Amino acid sequence: ATCYLQVSRATGQGTGFRILLPEQSGSNGRGARNDARAKNNEAVLQAGAGLEVGKATERLLVRLGYRVQSVETGEQALAMLESGAFRPQVILLDILLSDMDALTFIRRAKAIDPSLPVLPVTANAQVASEDERIEAGCGNKILRRPLRPHDIGTGIRRALNT
């Protein structure tokens, strides 16, 4: 199966991105197998994904049955965790945060809630070493973009079951 990224530009209107993801075989017709869907009204805090990619990922998570709150920066996510304004069961973290490095974010988030799983997401080949990820508290779990419905749902299920 192939994924596509369509880019469109118009003078005075900026650049638009459209991500097309294929459905997985054996899916429920909405792009994900039942074992990848949310259970018990679970919540995901998405941090640092950027506007277009973040909206696409948020729509995908909602289709999978998750409640989603998205923020642009690590500091916004940490403030949300500290205030208790949103209580996620997992954090979906783009490793290219604009305001801090991902390992610093993970350590700070774990200081607030040591049991909260953090699932890093990247489109880049270069990521922190497995030893650094384990030390920070996210282990060997990492998702790579482009995200497919089954991959993101299964990644979240695995993070929640550990």
Coordinates of N, CA, C and O in Angstrom, one line a residue, residues 3 5 17 21-23 25 27-29 35 38 41 44 46 59-60 80 90 97 100 115 117 120 127 137 147 149 161:
C3 N 1.3 5.5 0.5 CA 0.8 6.7 1.1 C 1.2 7.9 0.2 O 2.3 7.8 -0.5
L5 N 1.5 12.3 -0.2 CA 1.4 13.6 0.4 C 1.2 14.5 -0.8 O 2.1 14.6 -1.7
F17 N -1.3 21.0 2.6 CA -0.9 19.6 2.6 C -2.0 18.7 2.8 O -2.9 19.0 3.6
L21 N -3.8 8.2 3.3 CA -3.4 7.0 3.9 C -4.2 5.8 3.4 O -5.5 5.9 3.4
P22 N -3.7 4.7 3.1 CA -4.5 3.5 2.6 C -5.1 2.8 3.8 O -4.6 2.9 4.9
E23 N -6.2 2.1 3.5 CA -6.8 1.3 4.5 C -6.0 0.0 4.6 O -5.4 -0.4 3.6
S25 N -5.8 -4.1 5.1 CA -6.6 -5.3 4.9 C -7.1 -5.8 6.3 O -6.4 -5.7 7.3
S27 N -9.5 -4.5 7.9 CA -10.0 -3.4 8.7 C -11.5 -3.4 8.9 O -12.2 -4.2 8.2
N28 N -12.0 -2.5 9.7 CA -13.4 -2.5 9.9 C -14.1 -1.5 8.9 O -15.2 -1.1 9.1
G29 N -13.4 -1.1 7.8 CA -13.9 -0.2 6.8 C -13.6 1.2 7.1 O -13.9 2.1 6.3
D35 N -8.8 -4.1 17.1 CA -7.8 -4.2 18.2 C -7.0 -2.9 18.3 O -6.2 -2.7 19.2
A38 N -9.9 2.7 20.3 CA -9.9 3.1 21.7 C -10.9 2.3 22.5 O -11.9 1.8 22.0
N41 N -13.2 5.1 26.4 CA -13.2 6.6 26.2 C -11.8 7.2 26.6 O -11.7 8.2 27.2
V44 N -6.0 11.1 24.5 CA -4.6 11.2 24.0 C -4.3 12.7 24.0 O -5.0 13.5 23.5
Q46 N -1.8 15.1 22.3 CA -0.8 15.2 21.1 C 0.0 16.5 21.3 O -0.6 17.6 21.4
R59 N -7.8 14.0 13.6 CA -8.9 13.4 12.9 C -8.8 11.8 13.0 O -9.8 11.1 13.2
L60 N -7.7 11.3 12.7 CA -7.4 9.9 12.7 C -7.7 9.3 14.1 O -8.4 8.3 14.2
M80 N -0.6 21.7 30.8 CA -1.9 20.9 30.8 C -1.8 19.8 31.8 O -2.8 19.5 32.6
V90 N -2.4 8.6 27.5 CA -1.1 8.5 26.7 C -0.8 9.9 26.1 O -1.7 10.6 25.7
L97 N 9.9 18.9 18.9 CA 9.2 20.0 19.6 C 9.9 21.3 19.2 O 11.2 21.4 19.1
M100 N 11.7 22.5 23.1 CA 12.6 21.7 24.0 C 12.8 20.4 23.2 O 12.1 20.0 22.3
S115 N 3.5 7.2 35.6 CA 2.9 6.0 34.9 C 2.3 6.4 33.6 O 1.8 5.5 32.9
P117 N 2.2 6.9 29.8 CA 3.0 6.5 28.7 C 3.2 7.6 27.7 O 2.3 8.4 27.4
P120 N 6.6 8.5 21.3 CA 7.3 9.4 20.4 C 6.9 9.1 18.9 O 6.7 7.9 18.6
V127 N 16.8 9.3 15.5 CA 16.1 9.5 16.7 C 17.1 9.2 17.8 O 18.1 8.6 17.6
G137 N 12.2 7.1 29.8 CA 11.0 6.5 30.2 C 10.0 6.1 29.1 O 8.9 5.8 29.3
L147 N 1.7 8.1 9.4 CA 1.0 7.2 10.3 C -0.2 6.6 9.6 O -0.9 7.3 8.9
P149 N -3.7 4.3 10.1 CA -4.7 4.1 11.2 C -4.3 2.9 12.1 O -4.3 3.0 13.3
N161 N -0.8 -0.8 27.4 CA -0.8 -2.1 28.0 C 0.5 -2.5 28.6 O 0.7 -3.6 29.0

